[in-house]
CSV table of C-alpha atoms in Angstrom, one decimal:
chain,number,residue,atom,x,y,z
A,24,UNK,CA,126.8,-26.3,78.6
A,25,UNK,CA,130.2,-27.9,79.3
A,26,UNK,CA,132.7,-25.4,80.6
A,27,UNK,CA,135.9,-26.2,78.9
A,28,UNK,CA,138.0,-24.5,81.6
A,29,UNK,CA,136.3,-26.5,84.2
A,30,UNK,CA,137.0,-29.8,82.5
A,31,UNK,CA,140.6,-28.8,81.9
A,32,UNK,CA,140.9,-28.0,85.6
A,33,UNK,CA,139.6,-31.5,86.5
A,34,UNK,CA,142.1,-33.1,84.1
A,35,UNK,CA,145.0,-31.0,85.4
A,36,UNK,CA,144.3,-32.1,88.9
A,37,UNK,CA,145.6,-35.5,88.0
A,38,UNK,CA,149.3,-35.4,87.1
A,39,UNK,CA,149.5,-38.8,85.5
A,40,UNK,CA,147.2,-37.9,82.6
A,41,UNK,CA,145.9,-41.1,81.0
A,42,UNK,CA,147.0,-43.2,84.0
A,43,UNK,CA,144.4,-41.4,86.1
A,44,UNK,CA,141.7,-41.6,83.4
A,45,UNK,CA,139.2,-43.2,85.7
A,46,UNK,CA,139.7,-40.5,88.4
A,47,UNK,CA,139.3,-37.8,85.7
A,48,UNK,CA,136.1,-39.3,84.4
A,49,UNK,CA,134.9,-39.7,88.0
A,50,UNK,CA,135.5,-36.0,88.6
A,51,UNK,CA,133.6,-35.1,85.5
A,52,UNK,CA,130.7,-37.3,86.4
A,53,UNK,CA,130.5,-35.8,89.9
A,54,UNK,CA,130.4,-32.3,88.4
A,55,UNK,CA,127.9,-33.0,85.6
A,56,UNK,CA,126.1,-36.1,86.8
A,57,UNK,CA,127.1,-37.9,83.6
A,58,UNK,CA,129.9,-37.8,81.0
A,59,UNK,CA,129.0,-35.2,78.3
A,60,UNK,CA,130.4,-35.9,74.9
A,61,UNK,CA,132.2,-32.5,74.7
A,62,UNK,CA,133.9,-33.2,78.0
A,63,UNK,CA,135.2,-36.6,76.8
A,64,UNK,CA,136.6,-34.9,73.7
A,65,UNK,CA,138.3,-32.3,75.8
A,66,UNK,CA,139.8,-35.1,78.0
A,67,UNK,CA,141.1,-36.8,74.9
A,68,UNK,CA,142.7,-33.6,73.6
A,69,UNK,CA,144.3,-32.8,77.0
A,70,UNK,CA,145.7,-36.3,77.6
A,71,UNK,CA,146.7,-36.6,73.9
A,72,UNK,CA,144.9,-39.8,73.3
A,73,UNK,CA,142.2,-40.8,70.8
A,74,UNK,CA,138.6,-40.3,71.8
A,75,UNK,CA,137.9,-43.9,71.2
A,76,UNK,CA,140.1,-45.0,74.1
A,77,UNK,CA,138.4,-42.6,76.5
A,78,UNK,CA,135.0,-43.8,75.2
A,79,UNK,CA,136.0,-47.4,75.6
A,80,UNK,CA,136.8,-46.9,79.3
A,81,UNK,CA,133.7,-44.8,79.8
A,82,UNK,CA,131.5,-47.6,78.4
A,83,UNK,CA,133.4,-50.4,80.1
A,84,UNK,CA,132.5,-49.4,83.7
A,85,UNK,CA,128.8,-49.4,84.7
A,86,UNK,CA,129.5,-46.5,87.1
A,87,UNK,CA,130.0,-44.1,84.2
A,88,UNK,CA,126.9,-42.7,82.4
A,89,UNK,CA,126.8,-41.1,79.0
A,90,UNK,CA,123.3,-39.8,79.4
A,91,UNK,CA,122.1,-37.4,82.1
A,92,UNK,CA,120.0,-39.0,84.9
A,93,UNK,CA,116.9,-37.8,86.5
A,94,UNK,CA,116.5,-36.3,90.0
A,95,UNK,CA,115.8,-39.7,91.5
A,96,UNK,CA,117.8,-42.8,90.6
A,97,UNK,CA,115.7,-45.9,91.3
A,98,UNK,CA,117.9,-49.0,91.5
A,99,UNK,CA,116.0,-52.3,91.5
A,100,UNK,CA,118.1,-55.3,92.6
A,101,UNK,CA,118.0,-58.2,90.1
A,102,UNK,CA,120.6,-60.2,92.1
A,103,UNK,CA,120.0,-63.9,92.6
A,104,UNK,CA,118.2,-63.7,95.9
A,105,UNK,CA,116.0,-60.7,94.8
A,106,UNK,CA,115.4,-62.4,91.5
A,107,UNK,CA,113.9,-65.5,92.9
A,108,UNK,CA,111.7,-63.4,95.1
A,109,UNK,CA,110.2,-61.9,91.9
A,110,UNK,CA,112.2,-58.7,91.5
A,111,UNK,CA,111.7,-58.9,87.7
A,112,UNK,CA,108.0,-58.2,88.3
A,113,UNK,CA,109.0,-55.2,90.4
A,114,UNK,CA,111.1,-53.7,87.7
A,115,UNK,CA,108.3,-54.3,85.2
A,116,UNK,CA,105.9,-52.5,87.5
A,117,UNK,CA,108.3,-49.6,87.7
A,118,UNK,CA,108.5,-49.6,83.9
A,119,UNK,CA,104.7,-49.5,83.7
A,120,UNK,CA,104.2,-46.8,86.4
A,121,UNK,CA,107.0,-44.5,85.1
A,122,UNK,CA,106.3,-45.4,81.5
A,123,UNK,CA,110.0,-45.9,80.7
A,124,UNK,CA,112.2,-48.9,80.0
A,125,UNK,CA,114.9,-50.1,82.5
A,126,UNK,CA,118.0,-47.9,82.0
A,127,UNK,CA,116.0,-44.9,80.8
A,128,UNK,CA,115.0,-41.6,82.3
A,129,UNK,CA,111.5,-40.1,82.3
A,130,UNK,CA,110.9,-37.1,80.0
A,131,UNK,CA,110.5,-34.7,82.9
A,132,UNK,CA,113.9,-35.8,84.2
A,133,UNK,CA,112.4,-36.9,87.5
A,134,UNK,CA,113.1,-40.6,87.6
A,135,UNK,CA,115.8,-42.9,86.2
A,136,UNK,CA,115.3,-46.6,86.4
A,137,UNK,CA,118.3,-48.9,86.6
A,138,UNK,CA,118.6,-52.6,87.2
A,139,UNK,CA,121.5,-53.5,89.5
A,140,UNK,CA,123.0,-56.9,90.1
A,141,UNK,CA,123.3,-57.0,93.9
A,142,UNK,CA,122.9,-54.4,96.7
A,143,UNK,CA,124.4,-56.7,99.3
A,144,UNK,CA,121.1,-56.9,101.3
A,145,UNK,CA,120.0,-60.3,100.1
A,146,UNK,CA,118.1,-61.2,103.2
A,147,UNK,CA,115.9,-58.1,102.9
A,148,UNK,CA,115.1,-58.7,99.2
A,149,UNK,CA,113.7,-57.7,96.9
A,150,UNK,CA,115.5,-54.5,97.4
A,151,UNK,CA,114.8,-51.1,95.8
A,152,UNK,CA,117.1,-48.1,96.4
A,153,UNK,CA,116.0,-44.6,95.6
A,154,UNK,CA,118.8,-42.0,96.0
A,155,UNK,CA,120.3,-43.9,98.9
A,156,UNK,CA,117.0,-44.7,100.6
A,157,UNK,CA,116.5,-48.4,100.9
A,158,UNK,CA,113.2,-50.1,100.6
A,159,UNK,CA,113.2,-53.8,101.6
A,160,UNK,CA,110.8,-56.7,100.9
A,161,UNK,CA,109.3,-54.7,98.0
A,162,UNK,CA,106.3,-56.2,96.3
A,163,UNK,CA,104.9,-55.0,92.9
A,164,UNK,CA,101.9,-53.5,94.8
A,165,UNK,CA,104.2,-51.3,96.8
A,166,UNK,CA,105.9,-49.8,93.8
A,167,UNK,CA,103.2,-47.1,93.4
A,168,UNK,CA,103.7,-46.1,97.1
A,169,UNK,CA,107.5,-45.9,96.7
A,170,UNK,CA,107.1,-43.5,93.7
A,171,UNK,CA,104.6,-41.4,95.7
A,172,UNK,CA,106.8,-41.3,98.7
A,173,UNK,CA,109.8,-40.3,96.5
A,174,UNK,CA,107.7,-37.5,94.9
A,175,UNK,CA,106.7,-36.3,98.4
A,176,UNK,CA,110.2,-36.2,99.6
A,177,UNK,CA,112.2,-39.1,100.9
A,178,UNK,CA,113.4,-37.4,104.0
A,179,UNK,CA,109.9,-36.7,105.3
A,180,UNK,CA,109.3,-38.8,108.3
A,181,UNK,CA,106.1,-40.7,108.7
A,182,UNK,CA,105.3,-40.2,112.4
A,183,UNK,CA,102.7,-43.0,112.5
A,184,UNK,CA,104.8,-45.7,110.9
A,185,UNK,CA,108.4,-44.8,111.3
A,186,UNK,CA,110.1,-47.1,113.9
A,187,UNK,CA,112.7,-44.5,114.6
A,188,UNK,CA,110.1,-42.2,116.1
A,189,UNK,CA,109.2,-42.8,119.7
A,190,UNK,CA,107.5,-40.6,122.4
A,191,UNK,CA,109.3,-39.7,125.6
A,192,UNK,CA,107.6,-38.9,128.9
A,193,UNK,CA,109.4,-36.3,130.9
A,194,UNK,CA,109.3,-34.7,134.3
A,195,UNK,CA,110.8,-31.6,135.9
A,196,UNK,CA,114.4,-32.1,137.1
A,197,UNK,CA,113.6,-29.9,140.1
A,198,UNK,CA,110.3,-31.1,141.5
A,199,UNK,CA,110.0,-34.3,139.5
A,200,UNK,CA,106.4,-33.5,138.6
A,201,UNK,CA,105.4,-34.8,135.2
A,202,UNK,CA,105.4,-32.2,132.5
A,203,UNK,CA,103.1,-34.2,130.2
A,204,UNK,CA,99.8,-32.7,129.1
A,205,UNK,CA,97.6,-35.5,127.8
A,206,UNK,CA,94.7,-33.1,127.0
A,207,UNK,CA,96.6,-31.2,124.3
A,208,UNK,CA,98.1,-33.4,121.7
A,209,UNK,CA,100.9,-32.6,119.4
A,210,UNK,CA,101.9,-35.1,116.7
A,211,UNK,CA,99.0,-37.2,118.1
A,212,UNK,CA,100.8,-37.7,121.3
A,213,UNK,CA,100.5,-35.9,124.7
A,214,UNK,CA,102.5,-32.7,124.6
A,215,UNK,CA,105.2,-31.4,127.0
A,216,UNK,CA,103.9,-28.3,128.8
A,217,UNK,CA,106.4,-25.8,130.1
A,218,UNK,CA,106.4,-22.1,130.9
A,219,UNK,CA,108.6,-20.1,128.7
A,220,UNK,CA,109.9,-16.5,128.9
A,221,UNK,CA,111.9,-14.4,126.8
A,222,UNK,CA,112.3,-10.6,126.9
A,223,UNK,CA,109.1,-9.2,128.5
A,224,UNK,CA,106.9,-12.1,127.5
A,225,UNK,CA,105.9,-15.0,129.7
A,226,UNK,CA,103.5,-17.9,128.8
A,227,UNK,CA,103.0,-21.5,128.2
A,228,UNK,CA,104.8,-23.5,125.5
A,229,UNK,CA,104.0,-27.0,124.3
A,230,UNK,CA,106.6,-29.2,122.7
A,231,UNK,CA,106.0,-32.4,120.9
A,232,UNK,CA,106.9,-35.5,123.0
A,233,UNK,CA,108.1,-37.4,120.0
A,234,UNK,CA,111.9,-37.6,120.2
A,235,UNK,CA,113.4,-35.5,117.5
A,236,UNK,CA,110.2,-33.8,116.4
A,237,UNK,CA,110.5,-30.0,116.2
A,238,UNK,CA,106.7,-29.3,116.4
A,239,UNK,CA,105.6,-27.0,119.1
A,240,UNK,CA,102.9,-24.5,120.1
A,241,UNK,CA,103.2,-21.5,122.3
A,242,UNK,CA,101.0,-18.8,123.8
A,243,UNK,CA,102.9,-16.0,122.0
A,244,UNK,CA,105.1,-15.9,119.0
A,245,UNK,CA,108.7,-16.7,119.7
A,246,UNK,CA,110.9,-15.1,117.1
A,247,UNK,CA,113.4,-17.3,115.4
A,248,UNK,CA,117.0,-17.4,116.9
A,249,UNK,CA,115.9,-16.0,120.3
A,250,UNK,CA,117.0,-17.9,123.4
A,251,UNK,CA,114.1,-18.9,125.7
A,252,UNK,CA,114.2,-19.4,129.4
A,253,UNK,CA,112.1,-22.4,130.5
A,254,UNK,CA,110.3,-22.8,133.8
A,255,UNK,CA,108.5,-25.7,135.4
A,256,UNK,CA,104.7,-24.9,135.3
A,257,UNK,CA,104.3,-26.7,138.7
A,258,UNK,CA,107.2,-25.5,140.9
A,259,UNK,CA,108.0,-22.5,138.8
A,260,UNK,CA,111.7,-23.2,139.2
A,261,UNK,CA,113.9,-22.3,136.2
A,262,UNK,CA,115.4,-25.2,134.4
A,263,UNK,CA,119.0,-25.3,135.1
A,264,UNK,CA,121.4,-25.1,132.3
A,265,UNK,CA,123.0,-28.5,131.6
A,266,UNK,CA,125.7,-27.3,129.2
A,267,UNK,CA,125.9,-25.4,125.9
A,268,UNK,CA,124.5,-26.5,122.6
A,269,UNK,CA,127.2,-27.9,120.4
A,270,UNK,CA,125.5,-26.3,117.4
A,271,UNK,CA,124.7,-22.8,118.5
A,272,UNK,CA,126.2,-22.4,122.0
A,273,UNK,CA,122.8,-21.6,123.6
A,274,UNK,CA,122.1,-23.3,127.0
A,275,UNK,CA,120.7,-26.8,126.8
A,276,UNK,CA,117.7,-27.5,129.0
A,277,UNK,CA,117.5,-30.9,130.7
A,278,UNK,CA,114.4,-32.9,131.6
A,279,UNK,CA,114.1,-36.2,133.3
A,280,UNK,CA,112.8,-39.0,131.2
A,281,UNK,CA,110.3,-41.4,132.7
A,282,UNK,CA,112.1,-44.7,133.2
A,283,UNK,CA,115.5,-43.1,133.5
A,284,UNK,CA,117.8,-40.9,131.6
A,285,UNK,CA,117.9,-37.3,130.7
A,286,UNK,CA,116.8,-35.6,127.5
A,287,UNK,CA,118.3,-32.2,126.7
A,288,UNK,CA,116.9,-29.7,124.2
A,289,UNK,CA,118.5,-26.5,122.9
A,290,UNK,CA,116.8,-23.4,124.2
A,291,UNK,CA,117.3,-21.5,121.0
A,292,UNK,CA,114.2,-21.2,118.8
A,293,UNK,CA,114.9,-22.8,115.4
A,294,UNK,CA,117.8,-24.9,116.6
A,295,UNK,CA,116.9,-28.5,116.5
A,296,UNK,CA,119.8,-29.8,118.6
A,297,UNK,CA,118.7,-32.3,121.2
A,298,UNK,CA,120.2,-35.3,122.9
A,299,UNK,CA,119.1,-38.3,124.9
A,300,UNK,CA,121.5,-39.2,127.7
A,301,UNK,CA,120.9,-42.7,129.2
A,302,UNK,CA,124.3,-43.0,130.8
A,303,UNK,CA,122.8,-42.8,134.3
A,304,UNK,CA,120.4,-45.7,133.6
A,305,UNK,CA,121.3,-49.1,135.0
A,306,UNK,CA,120.3,-51.4,132.2
B,23,UNK,CA,170.2,-65.5,73.1
B,24,UNK,CA,167.7,-67.8,74.8
B,25,UNK,CA,167.7,-71.5,74.3
B,26,UNK,CA,164.5,-73.5,74.4
B,27,UNK,CA,163.0,-76.7,73.0
B,28,UNK,CA,160.1,-76.7,70.6
B,29,UNK,CA,158.7,-80.2,70.0
B,30,UNK,CA,162.1,-81.5,71.4
B,31,UNK,CA,164.0,-79.4,68.8
B,32,UNK,CA,166.5,-77.0,70.3
B,33,UNK,CA,166.2,-73.4,69.1
B,34,UNK,CA,168.0,-70.2,70.0
B,35,UNK,CA,166.0,-67.1,69.9
B,36,UNK,CA,166.7,-63.5,70.8
B,37,UNK,CA,165.4,-62.4,74.1
B,38,UNK,CA,162.0,-60.8,74.0
B,39,UNK,CA,160.8,-62.7,71.0
B,40,UNK,CA,157.6,-64.9,71.4
B,41,UNK,CA,157.0,-68.6,71.3
B,42,UNK,CA,155.0,-68.1,68.1
B,43,UNK,CA,158.0,-66.5,66.4
B,44,UNK,CA,160.2,-69.3,67.5
B,45,UNK,CA,157.9,-72.0,66.3
B,46,UNK,CA,157.3,-70.3,63.0
B,47,UNK,CA,161.1,-69.8,62.7
B,48,UNK,CA,161.5,-73.5,63.0
B,49,UNK,CA,158.7,-74.2,60.6
B,50,UNK,CA,156.1,-75.6,63.0
B,51,UNK,CA,152.7,-74.4,61.9
B,52,UNK,CA,150.6,-72.6,64.5
B,53,UNK,CA,147.3,-71.2,63.3
B,54,UNK,CA,146.4,-67.6,64.2
B,55,UNK,CA,143.5,-65.2,63.7
B,56,UNK,CA,144.3,-62.2,65.8
B,57,UNK,CA,148.0,-62.1,65.1
B,58,UNK,CA,149.6,-60.0,62.4
B,59,UNK,CA,153.1,-59.0,61.9
B,60,UNK,CA,153.5,-55.3,62.5
B,61,UNK,CA,150.7,-55.2,65.1
B,62,UNK,CA,151.2,-55.7,68.8
B,63,UNK,CA,150.3,-59.2,70.0
B,64,UNK,CA,146.9,-59.4,71.6
B,65,UNK,CA,146.1,-63.0,72.5
B,66,UNK,CA,142.4,-62.8,71.8
B,67,UNK,CA,141.6,-65.6,69.5
B,68,UNK,CA,143.4,-68.4,71.5
B,69,UNK,CA,144.1,-70.3,68.4
B,70,UNK,CA,147.8,-70.2,68.9
B,71,UNK,CA,147.7,-72.1,72.2
B,72,UNK,CA,150.7,-74.3,72.9
B,73,UNK,CA,151.6,-76.5,75.8
B,74,UNK,CA,154.6,-75.6,78.0
B,75,UNK,CA,156.1,-77.2,81.0
B,76,UNK,CA,156.1,-80.9,81.9
B,77,UNK,CA,154.0,-83.4,83.8
B,78,UNK,CA,151.3,-82.0,86.1
B,79,UNK,CA,152.7,-78.4,85.7
B,80,UNK,CA,152.1,-78.4,81.9
B,81,UNK,CA,149.8,-75.7,80.9
B,82,UNK,CA,148.3,-74.0,77.8
B,83,UNK,CA,149.5,-70.5,76.9
B,84,UNK,CA,148.9,-68.3,73.9
B,85,UNK,CA,152.2,-68.5,72.0
B,86,UNK,CA,151.7,-65.0,70.4
B,87,UNK,CA,152.0,-63.3,73.8
B,88,UNK,CA,154.4,-65.7,75.7
B,89,UNK,CA,158.0,-64.6,75.6
B,90,UNK,CA,160.8,-67.2,75.1
B,91,UNK,CA,162.3,-68.6,78.3
B,92,UNK,CA,165.6,-70.4,78.8
B,93,UNK,CA,165.2,-74.2,78.8
B,94,UNK,CA,161.4,-74.0,78.2
B,95,UNK,CA,159.9,-77.1,76.6
B,96,UNK,CA,157.1,-76.3,74.2
B,97,UNK,CA,154.8,-78.6,72.4
B,98,UNK,CA,152.9,-77.1,69.5
B,99,UNK,CA,150.7,-79.9,68.5
B,100,UNK,CA,150.2,-82.2,71.5
B,101,UNK,CA,146.8,-83.9,72.0
B,102,UNK,CA,145.8,-81.4,74.6
B,103,UNK,CA,146.7,-78.5,72.3
B,104,UNK,CA,144.9,-79.9,69.3
B,105,UNK,CA,141.8,-80.6,71.4
B,106,UNK,CA,141.8,-77.0,72.7
B,107,UNK,CA,142.4,-75.6,69.3
B,108,UNK,CA,139.5,-77.6,67.8
B,109,UNK,CA,137.2,-76.4,70.5
B,110,UNK,CA,138.2,-72.8,69.9
B,111,UNK,CA,137.6,-73.2,66.2
B,112,UNK,CA,134.2,-74.8,66.8
B,113,UNK,CA,133.2,-71.8,69.0
B,114,UNK,CA,134.5,-69.3,66.5
B,115,UNK,CA,132.6,-71.1,63.8
B,116,UNK,CA,129.5,-70.8,65.9
B,117,UNK,CA,129.8,-67.1,66.3
B,118,UNK,CA,130.8,-66.4,62.7
B,119,UNK,CA,129.9,-69.3,60.4
B,120,UNK,CA,130.1,-67.2,57.3
B,121,UNK,CA,133.7,-66.3,57.6
B,122,UNK,CA,135.7,-68.0,54.9
B,123,UNK,CA,138.9,-67.8,57.0
B,124,UNK,CA,137.3,-69.6,60.0
B,125,UNK,CA,135.7,-72.2,57.7
B,126,UNK,CA,139.1,-72.9,56.1
B,127,UNK,CA,140.6,-73.3,59.6
B,128,UNK,CA,137.7,-75.7,60.5
B,129,UNK,CA,138.3,-77.8,57.5
B,130,UNK,CA,142.0,-78.0,58.0
B,131,UNK,CA,141.6,-79.1,61.6
B,132,UNK,CA,139.0,-81.6,60.8
B,133,UNK,CA,136.2,-79.8,62.7
B,134,UNK,CA,133.2,-81.2,60.9
B,135,UNK,CA,130.6,-80.8,63.5
B,136,UNK,CA,129.4,-77.6,65.1
B,137,UNK,CA,127.6,-78.3,68.3
B,138,UNK,CA,126.8,-74.7,69.3
B,139,UNK,CA,124.0,-72.4,68.3
B,140,UNK,CA,125.0,-70.4,65.2
B,141,UNK,CA,125.0,-66.7,66.1
B,142,UNK,CA,125.8,-65.2,62.7
B,143,UNK,CA,127.8,-62.4,64.4
B,144,UNK,CA,129.8,-60.2,62.1
B,145,UNK,CA,132.6,-59.8,64.6
B,146,UNK,CA,134.8,-62.2,66.6
B,147,UNK,CA,136.3,-59.3,68.7
B,148,UNK,CA,139.8,-60.2,67.7
B,149,UNK,CA,140.8,-56.6,67.7
B,150,UNK,CA,142.8,-56.7,64.5
B,151,UNK,CA,141.0,-53.7,63.0
B,152,UNK,CA,141.4,-51.7,66.2
B,153,UNK,CA,145.1,-52.3,66.3
B,154,UNK,CA,145.4,-51.8,62.5
B,155,UNK,CA,143.7,-48.4,62.8
B,156,UNK,CA,145.7,-47.3,65.8
B,157,UNK,CA,149.2,-48.7,65.1
B,158,UNK,CA,149.5,-48.8,61.4
B,159,UNK,CA,147.1,-46.1,60.2
B,160,UNK,CA,147.7,-43.9,63.2
B,161,UNK,CA,144.1,-42.9,63.3
B,162,UNK,CA,142.5,-44.6,66.3
B,163,UNK,CA,139.0,-44.2,64.9
B,164,UNK,CA,137.5,-47.4,66.1
B,165,UNK,CA,137.8,-49.2,69.4
B,166,UNK,CA,136.1,-51.5,71.8
B,167,UNK,CA,133.0,-50.5,73.7
B,168,UNK,CA,131.0,-51.9,76.6
B,169,UNK,CA,131.8,-55.1,78.4
B,170,UNK,CA,131.1,-58.8,78.3
B,171,UNK,CA,128.4,-59.9,75.9
B,172,UNK,CA,127.7,-56.3,75.0
B,173,UNK,CA,131.2,-55.7,73.8
B,174,UNK,CA,131.4,-54.3,70.3
B,175,UNK,CA,133.8,-52.5,68.1
B,176,UNK,CA,132.6,-49.1,66.9
B,177,UNK,CA,133.5,-45.5,66.6
B,178,UNK,CA,133.2,-43.2,69.6
B,179,UNK,CA,129.6,-42.1,70.3
B,180,UNK,CA,128.6,-44.4,67.4
B,181,UNK,CA,128.9,-41.5,65.0
B,182,UNK,CA,131.1,-41.0,62.0
B,183,UNK,CA,134.6,-40.5,63.3
B,184,UNK,CA,136.5,-37.4,62.2
B,185,UNK,CA,139.8,-39.2,62.3
B,186,UNK,CA,138.7,-42.0,60.0
B,187,UNK,CA,140.2,-41.6,56.5
B,188,UNK,CA,138.1,-44.4,55.0
B,189,UNK,CA,141.3,-46.3,54.3
B,190,UNK,CA,139.7,-49.6,54.6
B,191,UNK,CA,142.6,-51.1,56.6
B,192,UNK,CA,140.1,-52.5,59.1
B,193,UNK,CA,138.2,-54.4,56.5
B,194,UNK,CA,141.4,-55.6,54.9
B,195,UNK,CA,142.5,-57.3,58.1
B,196,UNK,CA,139.2,-58.5,59.3
B,197,UNK,CA,139.0,-62.3,59.4
B,198,UNK,CA,135.2,-62.2,59.8
B,199,UNK,CA,134.4,-59.9,56.9
B,200,UNK,CA,137.1,-61.1,54.5
B,201,UNK,CA,135.4,-63.2,51.9
B,202,UNK,CA,132.2,-63.1,53.8
B,203,UNK,CA,129.3,-63.4,51.6
B,204,UNK,CA,125.8,-63.2,53.0
B,205,UNK,CA,124.6,-59.7,53.0
B,206,UNK,CA,122.8,-58.8,56.2
B,207,UNK,CA,120.7,-62.0,56.1
B,208,UNK,CA,122.9,-65.0,56.7
B,209,UNK,CA,120.5,-67.3,54.9
B,210,UNK,CA,120.5,-65.2,51.7
B,211,UNK,CA,123.7,-65.8,49.9
B,212,UNK,CA,124.1,-62.4,48.2
B,213,UNK,CA,127.4,-60.6,48.2
B,214,UNK,CA,127.6,-58.5,51.3
B,215,UNK,CA,130.6,-56.3,50.4
B,216,UNK,CA,128.6,-53.2,50.8
B,217,UNK,CA,127.1,-54.2,54.2
B,218,UNK,CA,130.5,-55.1,55.5
B,219,UNK,CA,131.5,-51.5,55.3
B,220,UNK,CA,129.9,-51.2,58.8
B,221,UNK,CA,130.9,-50.3,61.4
B,222,UNK,CA,133.9,-48.1,60.5
B,223,UNK,CA,132.3,-46.4,57.5
B,224,UNK,CA,128.8,-45.5,58.6
B,225,UNK,CA,127.9,-43.4,55.5
B,226,UNK,CA,126.7,-46.3,53.5
B,227,UNK,CA,124.9,-44.2,50.9
B,228,UNK,CA,128.2,-43.2,49.6
B,229,UNK,CA,129.0,-46.7,48.5
B,230,UNK,CA,125.7,-47.4,46.9
B,231,UNK,CA,127.0,-48.2,43.5
B,232,UNK,CA,130.1,-49.9,44.7
B,233,UNK,CA,131.1,-53.1,43.0
B,234,UNK,CA,132.0,-56.1,45.1
B,235,UNK,CA,135.5,-55.8,46.4
B,236,UNK,CA,136.0,-59.5,46.8
B,237,UNK,CA,137.4,-61.6,44.1
B,238,UNK,CA,136.2,-64.1,43.3
B,239,UNK,CA,132.8,-63.3,44.8
B,240,UNK,CA,131.8,-66.3,46.9
B,241,UNK,CA,128.1,-65.6,46.4
B,242,UNK,CA,128.4,-65.6,42.7
B,243,UNK,CA,130.2,-68.9,43.0
B,244,UNK,CA,127.4,-70.3,45.1
B,245,UNK,CA,124.8,-68.9,42.7
B,246,UNK,CA,126.4,-70.6,39.7
B,247,UNK,CA,126.1,-74.0,41.3
């Protein structure tokens, strides 16, 4: 499982041999996710030291692991502030739910549970971090929910609850007529109705008004990667190009946001580039 | 040569030698546990503390690791030193009450009371065996692991080491297992020579019919009474 050549390459990257032991071990852990026994033996052989010294360093630092960890690393803070707000009960609840002890990994290699001493967010305690996603003010009853959310995918955005999601109301930059269609909802919010054309086809398109949401409906199928021309459904004027997409170089389409500012979206199907420009707003 | 004063007696030492060597050269007794000639000084047991400097700048240092300095004034048995030393002994005694060597130290320093909870550890982490294995036996089979209260001495991956030659050097120097006599249960005074083969020699079955290597056996002595 451990590729000897690869470990030797990691060791050779550091000229100073044993003086760079921590960097070497770090490199191995980044590659394998933990420190495999064979790898440590190869390091000892290459740096001409005894295995016991390498092993001593590897067990001294908490950062280094000698066992592989699961797909999700659940860190439960047991620092002073979290501790007095009953984080021990939270870690107990995790132990019960995942059926493992703290410091262990589930048999399906999905979850690893680890107690940590402080995450530096004491005011938000008790804290739980799953693969870099922070959960604050955790209670034992929320543990189940955190595990469920982790299983479903941590990056999935909850449209109803996520505070980062907000709807925008937009109007045509040409005639200033509102583009909102409150009869047709997308993402449970009024959609933005435009006329779209590409190639020979011409028809309506509805975009989600939630800022950042890629959801949309259209009268006809728009093939991926094709650039669409947008028109106002009221004054039929084409939307003027406001610049090129920094991602894919397609024209960016501007719309005026109700209350001030301009929102731009990329006109290429599949490109999610968008930006909100509030520089013209007098706050 | 470096001139210094130990208990107001002038002494000339070669540069690079330690305060412990200087004091022993002059005949001042300094107790040690983790020091052994031929092994690098380690400064772990803190028994060899001496007081250096004067007035408010006086401080305690471990004499086994402190190199001699020109004009340095050293006190090897001041009140402060003795107090610190007795405390160290009391703490060592709490972690390893069965060790004959520590018991002897305690009695010679008049430590009659032991106020801390007895832990019955089988190791005081002095590192003698680690240095013995590495520096004299050239094996490097055992070493320290983990950190803080979880620190232990063991072989890598807690498995039988392929570089260990079962020389027994580690047991020979160990102040905690030398003349230690309680088997695995501290309250049962049976000779524990066999049990003390851990951690370096993990294949205990091999030593099943081994006779006690200590002489005289402390447990036998206790049993007789």
